[in-house]
């Protein structure tokens, strides 16, 4: 009897995402038929993404505080963070190397001419884009304890949440009432997010119409080689590299995971921003059976340090610009560029347009003569940002499962049931209080007792 209302809620959200698909198709039609009108619709998409981003900081805070606060040993949290950062560094390097290889094979910039308008556009992108590593690291520290939430900085929120989690951990039983309060706050925040998602069709229509209207058919035709090559490279990276790792390490089928996250991919595709799906990724990874500490640390950190799609874009874009400018890079220069972009890519946020700014800033610091050529891909950057965002998102989802497997903080039996569709995700609340995966938020010695509750529920 109790399952009927839940089924009805899932049915309603099913229609919601059908509406999103319809909105995307309509947005594409309007973008091609009336590009001038479509560009004016951009604020609609921007407003929806802003609503989602508004929820990111409180969701990250609640998730990390609950996860870290429930762990008895602080060293476990440090091990998760260190393992995640090490993995991010390796995978970013692999993605950058793949971008270099494909860029050399395609030779995509050959025959293009740099116009004055393109040169001006490249110079504009380079303005203020060269943030140094020191500035980036200092930027992780918020001005005040509360400003991390008001400014919407993911890494600042992560730092504050970790400090709060460790403090509650040290308080022991005295901190339990605070943890319970934050647990209730998390439910409230996720319920607000579920309400915001009903605006997704409107936001998707405005966002996709603006992207298509700004890009135009001519730009797509003239830059088809770099654009199609980039999409294919991202797809091969996800399937061959990430898919193989996921199968070998975790024994999970990549396509089953991608299907489980299908609605999030649709949301990213319609908004061109991987951040729009960050809160849902946190909720779905916990539902999958990965522990709260692993999810809370890996996902937010990955959104700043594990940008596989952006890494591929940086190296392919650099080779494209160099070739189009008539100054192709030598092998030594390419290796030097790869090393430089490994550092530069860490400052790129997972939001629309950050990849282009990072590319301009990287070239300005590494080879200033190429900065003007960035203007050649400004026209299609918004279209390419969708592939970047989708690849970044897939990389972070895979990373969360892998880190959970390495740290033994994933319920593999539950993961198999969830991916098989036998334990559906609750779209109405995003919170699964009594599911077996909720027990995995605790350390191993706490799980046995926690798992009795779902058994009684059944």
PDB file of N, CA and C in Angstrom, residues 282-334:
ATOM      1  N   UNK A 282      25.563  13.877  -6.070  1.00  0.00           N
ATOM      2  CA  UNK A 282      25.812  13.565  -4.662  1.00  0.00           C
ATOM      3  C   UNK A 282      24.722  12.631  -4.131  1.00  0.00           C
ATOM      4  N   UNK A 283      23.467  12.983  -4.389  1.00  0.00           N
ATOM      5  CA  UNK A 283      22.351  12.173  -3.900  1.00  0.00           C
ATOM      6  C   UNK A 283      22.354  10.778  -4.520  1.00  0.00           C
ATOM      7  N   UNK A 284      22.633  10.699  -5.816  1.00  0.00           N
ATOM      8  CA  UNK A 284      22.570   9.402  -6.497  1.00  0.00           C
ATOM      9  C   UNK A 284      23.748   8.495  -6.133  1.00  0.00           C
ATOM     10  N   UNK A 285      24.910   9.079  -5.898  1.00  0.00           N
ATOM     11  CA  UNK A 285      26.051   8.256  -5.483  1.00  0.00           C
ATOM     12  C   UNK A 285      25.825   7.672  -4.089  1.00  0.00           C
ATOM     13  N   UNK A 286      25.199   8.455  -3.204  1.00  0.00           N
ATOM     14  CA  UNK A 286      24.860   7.918  -1.878  1.00  0.00           C
ATOM     15  C   UNK A 286      23.807   6.815  -2.012  1.00  0.00           C
ATOM     16  N   UNK A 287      22.826   7.039  -2.878  1.00  0.00           N
ATOM     17  CA  UNK A 287      21.792   6.031  -3.104  1.00  0.00           C
ATOM     18  C   UNK A 287      22.400   4.758  -3.687  1.00  0.00           C
ATOM     19  N   UNK A 288      23.456   4.911  -4.474  1.00  0.00           N
ATOM     20  CA  UNK A 288      24.111   3.754  -5.091  1.00  0.00           C
ATOM     21  C   UNK A 288      24.770   2.863  -4.049  1.00  0.00           C
ATOM     22  N   UNK A 289      25.124   3.462  -2.876  1.00  0.00           N
ATOM     23  CA  UNK A 289      25.752   2.674  -1.833  1.00  0.00           C
ATOM     24  C   UNK A 289      27.140   3.148  -1.458  1.00  0.00           C
ATOM     25  N   UNK A 290      27.603   4.260  -2.053  1.00  0.00           N
ATOM     26  CA  UNK A 290      28.899   4.825  -1.678  1.00  0.00           C
ATOM     27  C   UNK A 290      28.716   5.631  -0.395  1.00  0.00           C
ATOM     28  N   UNK A 291      29.677   5.548   0.527  1.00  0.00           N
ATOM     29  CA  UNK A 291      29.526   6.200   1.825  1.00  0.00           C
ATOM     30  C   UNK A 291      29.522   7.721   1.702  1.00  0.00           C
ATOM     31  N   UNK A 292      28.892   8.369   2.684  1.00  0.00           N
ATOM     32  CA  UNK A 292      28.810   9.825   2.684  1.00  0.00           C
ATOM     33  C   UNK A 292      30.179  10.509   2.681  1.00  0.00           C
ATOM     34  N   UNK A 293      31.159  10.048   3.488  1.00  0.00           N
ATOM     35  CA  UNK A 293      32.465  10.708   3.433  1.00  0.00           C
ATOM     36  C   UNK A 293      33.100  10.659   2.049  1.00  0.00           C
ATOM     37  N   UNK A 294      33.024   9.513   1.381  1.00  0.00           N
ATOM     38  CA  UNK A 294      33.620   9.380   0.049  1.00  0.00           C
ATOM     39  C   UNK A 294      32.904  10.279  -0.952  1.00  0.00           C
ATOM     40  N   UNK A 295      31.575  10.247  -0.933  1.00  0.00           N
ATOM     41  CA  UNK A 295      30.801  11.090  -1.854  1.00  0.00           C
ATOM     42  C   UNK A 295      31.054  12.564  -1.565  1.00  0.00           C
ATOM     43  N   UNK A 296      30.999  12.928  -0.281  1.00  0.00           N
ATOM     44  CA  UNK A 296      31.125  14.329   0.097  1.00  0.00           C
ATOM     45  C   UNK A 296      32.469  14.930  -0.235  1.00  0.00           C
ATOM     46  N   UNK A 297      33.529  14.122  -0.208  1.00  0.00           N
ATOM     47  CA  UNK A 297      34.861  14.628  -0.511  1.00  0.00           C
ATOM     48  C   UNK A 297      35.187  14.495  -2.002  1.00  0.00           C
ATOM     49  N   UNK A 298      34.884  13.351  -2.593  1.00  0.00           N
ATOM     50  CA  UNK A 298      35.283  13.082  -3.971  1.00  0.00           C
ATOM     51  C   UNK A 298      34.535  13.949  -4.978  1.00  0.00           C
ATOM     52  N   UNK A 299      33.213  14.061  -4.846  1.00  0.00           N
ATOM     53  CA  UNK A 299      32.427  14.795  -5.848  1.00  0.00           C
ATOM     54  C   UNK A 299      32.760  16.291  -5.879  1.00  0.00           C
ATOM     55  N   UNK A 300      32.685  17.020  -4.750  1.00  0.00           N
ATOM     56  CA  UNK A 300      33.001  18.451  -4.817  1.00  0.00           C
ATOM     57  C   UNK A 300      34.446  18.729  -5.237  1.00  0.00           C
ATOM     58  N   UNK A 301      35.389  17.933  -4.728  1.00  0.00           N
ATOM     59  CA  UNK A 301      36.791  18.126  -5.110  1.00  0.00           C
ATOM     60  C   UNK A 301      36.990  17.826  -6.589  1.00  0.00           C
ATOM     61  N   UNK A 302      36.317  16.789  -7.074  1.00  0.00           N
ATOM     62  CA  UNK A 302      36.436  16.429  -8.482  1.00  0.00           C
ATOM     63  C   UNK A 302      35.942  17.514  -9.415  1.00  0.00           C
ATOM     64  N   UNK A 303      34.959  18.292  -8.954  1.00  0.00           N
ATOM     65  CA  UNK A 303      34.429  19.353  -9.806  1.00  0.00           C
ATOM     66  C   UNK A 303      35.437  20.472 -10.036  1.00  0.00           C
ATOM     67  N   UNK A 304      36.509  20.525  -9.255  1.00  0.00           N
ATOM     68  CA  UNK A 304      37.565  21.503  -9.477  1.00  0.00           C
ATOM     69  C   UNK A 304      38.876  20.873  -9.927  1.00  0.00           C
ATOM     70  N   UNK A 305      39.081  19.589  -9.629  1.00  0.00           N
ATOM     71  CA  UNK A 305      40.368  18.966  -9.919  1.00  0.00           C
ATOM     72  C   UNK A 305      40.282  17.799 -10.904  1.00  0.00           C
ATOM     73  N   UNK A 306      39.112  17.323 -11.222  1.00  0.00           N
ATOM     74  CA  UNK A 306      38.992  16.150 -12.093  1.00  0.00           C
ATOM     75  C   UNK A 306      38.159  16.497 -13.320  1.00  0.00           C
ATOM     76  N   UNK A 307      38.660  17.423 -14.116  1.00  0.00           N
ATOM     77  CA  UNK A 307      37.925  17.899 -15.289  1.00  0.00           C
ATOM     78  C   UNK A 307      38.506  17.263 -16.550  1.00  0.00           C
ATOM     79  N   UNK A 308      38.157  15.993 -16.782  1.00  0.00           N
ATOM     80  CA  UNK A 308      38.730  15.251 -17.903  1.00  0.00           C
ATOM     81  C   UNK A 308      38.375  15.875 -19.249  1.00  0.00           C
ATOM     82  N   UNK A 309      37.121  16.266 -19.401  1.00  0.00           N
ATOM     83  CA  UNK A 309      36.691  16.882 -20.659  1.00  0.00           C
ATOM     84  C   UNK A 309      37.408  18.196 -20.920  1.00  0.00           C
ATOM     85  N   UNK A 310      37.574  18.996 -19.865  1.00  0.00           N
ATOM     86  CA  UNK A 310      38.287  20.261 -19.999  1.00  0.00           C
ATOM     87  C   UNK A 310      39.750  20.029 -20.345  1.00  0.00           C
ATOM     88  N   UNK A 311      40.347  18.970 -19.779  1.00  0.00           N
ATOM     89  CA  UNK A 311      41.748  18.647 -20.066  1.00  0.00           C
ATOM     90  C   UNK A 311      41.938  18.303 -21.541  1.00  0.00           C
ATOM     91  N   UNK A 312      41.048  17.478 -22.085  1.00  0.00           N
ATOM     92  CA  UNK A 312      41.120  17.135 -23.511  1.00  0.00           C
ATOM     93  C   UNK A 312      40.952  18.388 -24.358  1.00  0.00           C
ATOM     94  N   UNK A 313      40.019  19.230 -23.966  1.00  0.00           N
ATOM     95  CA  UNK A 313      39.743  20.476 -24.698  1.00  0.00           C
ATOM     96  C   UNK A 313      40.964  21.393 -24.698  1.00  0.00           C
ATOM     97  N   UNK A 314      41.660  21.501 -23.568  1.00  0.00           N
ATOM     98  CA  UNK A 314      42.797  22.415 -23.466  1.00  0.00           C
ATOM     99  C   UNK A 314      43.911  22.048 -24.441  1.00  0.00           C
ATOM    100  N   UNK A 315      44.257  20.765 -24.518  1.00  0.00           N
ATOM    101  CA  UNK A 315      45.349  20.377 -25.409  1.00  0.00           C
ATOM    102  C   UNK A 315      44.915  20.371 -26.874  1.00  0.00           C
ATOM    103  N   UNK A 316      43.731  19.863 -27.178  1.00  0.00           N
ATOM    104  CA  UNK A 316      43.258  19.892 -28.567  1.00  0.00           C
ATOM    105  C   UNK A 316      43.071  21.332 -29.039  1.00  0.00           C
ATOM    106  N   UNK A 317      42.527  22.185 -28.164  1.00  0.00           N
ATOM    107  CA  UNK A 317      42.333  23.589 -28.506  1.00  0.00           C
ATOM    108  C   UNK A 317      43.651  24.299 -28.737  1.00  0.00           C
ATOM    109  N   UNK A 318      44.655  23.999 -27.927  1.00  0.00           N
ATOM    110  CA  UNK A 318      45.967  24.631 -28.085  1.00  0.00           C
ATOM    111  C   UNK A 318      46.596  24.251 -29.424  1.00  0.00           C
ATOM    112  N   UNK A 319      46.536  22.967 -29.786  1.00  0.00           N
ATOM    113  CA  UNK A 319      47.089  22.519 -31.064  1.00  0.00           C
ATOM    114  C   UNK A 319      46.312  23.118 -32.229  1.00  0.00           C
ATOM    115  N   UNK A 320      44.995  23.220 -32.083  1.00  0.00           N
ATOM    116  CA  UNK A 320      44.150  23.815 -33.117  1.00  0.00           C
ATOM    117  C   UNK A 320      44.537  25.281 -33.366  1.00  0.00           C
ATOM    118  N   UNK A 321      44.697  26.032 -32.282  1.00  0.00           N
ATOM    119  CA  UNK A 321      45.053  27.450 -32.392  1.00  0.00           C
ATOM    120  C   UNK A 321      46.441  27.613 -33.010  1.00  0.00           C
ATOM    121  N   UNK A 322      47.398  26.786 -32.569  1.00  0.00           N
ATOM    122  CA  UNK A 322      48.765  26.885 -33.091  1.00  0.00           C
ATOM    123  C   UNK A 322      48.810  26.593 -34.587  1.00  0.00           C
ATOM    124  N   UNK A 323      48.067  25.581 -35.015  1.00  0.00           N
ATOM    125  CA  UNK A 323      48.031  25.229 -36.432  1.00  0.00           C
ATOM    126  C   UNK A 323      47.349  26.316 -37.253  1.00  0.00           C
ATOM    127  N   UNK A 324      46.242  26.854 -36.728  1.00  0.00           N
ATOM    128  CA  UNK A 324      45.513  27.904 -37.444  1.00  0.00           C
ATOM    129  C   UNK A 324      46.335  29.184 -37.553  1.00  0.00           C
ATOM    130  N   UNK A 325      47.190  29.442 -36.574  1.00  0.00           N
ATOM    131  CA  UNK A 325      48.042  30.642 -36.581  1.00  0.00           C
ATOM    132  C   UNK A 325      49.295  30.454 -37.439  1.00  0.00           C
ATOM    133  N   UNK A 326      49.474  29.246 -37.983  1.00  0.00           N
ATOM    134  CA  UNK A 326      50.627  28.994 -38.827  1.00  0.00           C
ATOM    135  C   UNK A 326      51.921  28.766 -38.063  1.00  0.00           C
ATOM    136  N   UNK A 327      51.799  28.466 -36.765  1.00  0.00           N
ATOM    137  CA  UNK A 327      52.992  28.214 -35.933  1.00  0.00           C
ATOM    138  C   UNK A 327      52.810  26.916 -35.159  1.00  0.00           C
ATOM    139  N   UNK A 328      52.800  25.764 -35.872  1.00  0.00           N
ATOM    140  CA  UNK A 328      52.587  24.480 -35.190  1.00  0.00           C
ATOM    141  C   UNK A 328      53.652  24.231 -34.130  1.00  0.00           C
ATOM    142  N   UNK A 329      53.244  23.578 -33.061  1.00  0.00           N
ATOM    143  CA  UNK A 329      54.139  23.328 -31.939  1.00  0.00           C
ATOM    144  C   UNK A 329      54.997  22.094 -32.199  1.00  0.00           C
ATOM    145  N   UNK A 330      56.267  22.166 -31.808  1.00  0.00           N
ATOM    146  CA  UNK A 330      57.155  21.016 -31.905  1.00  0.00           C
ATOM    147  C   UNK A 330      56.806  20.016 -30.798  1.00  0.00           C
ATOM    148  N   UNK A 331      57.406  18.833 -30.876  1.00  0.00           N
ATOM    149  CA  UNK A 331      57.142  17.807 -29.870  1.00  0.00           C
ATOM    150  C   UNK A 331      57.547  18.299 -28.481  1.00  0.00           C
ATOM    151  N   UNK A 332      58.695  18.946 -28.396  1.00  0.00           N
ATOM    152  CA  UNK A 332      59.158  19.469 -27.112  1.00  0.00           C
ATOM    153  C   UNK A 332      58.209  20.516 -26.554  1.00  0.00           C
ATOM    154  N   UNK A 333      57.721  21.402 -27.432  1.00  0.00           N
ATOM    155  CA  UNK A 333      56.778  22.437 -27.001  1.00  0.00           C
ATOM    156  C   UNK A 333      55.462  21.826 -26.560  1.00  0.00           C
ATOM    157  N   UNK A 334      55.041  20.749 -27.230  1.00  0.00           N
ATOM    158  CA  UNK A 334      53.796  20.083 -26.864  1.00  0.00           C
ATOM    159  C   UNK A 334      53.901  19.431 -25.490  1.00  0.00           C
TER     160      UNK A 334
END
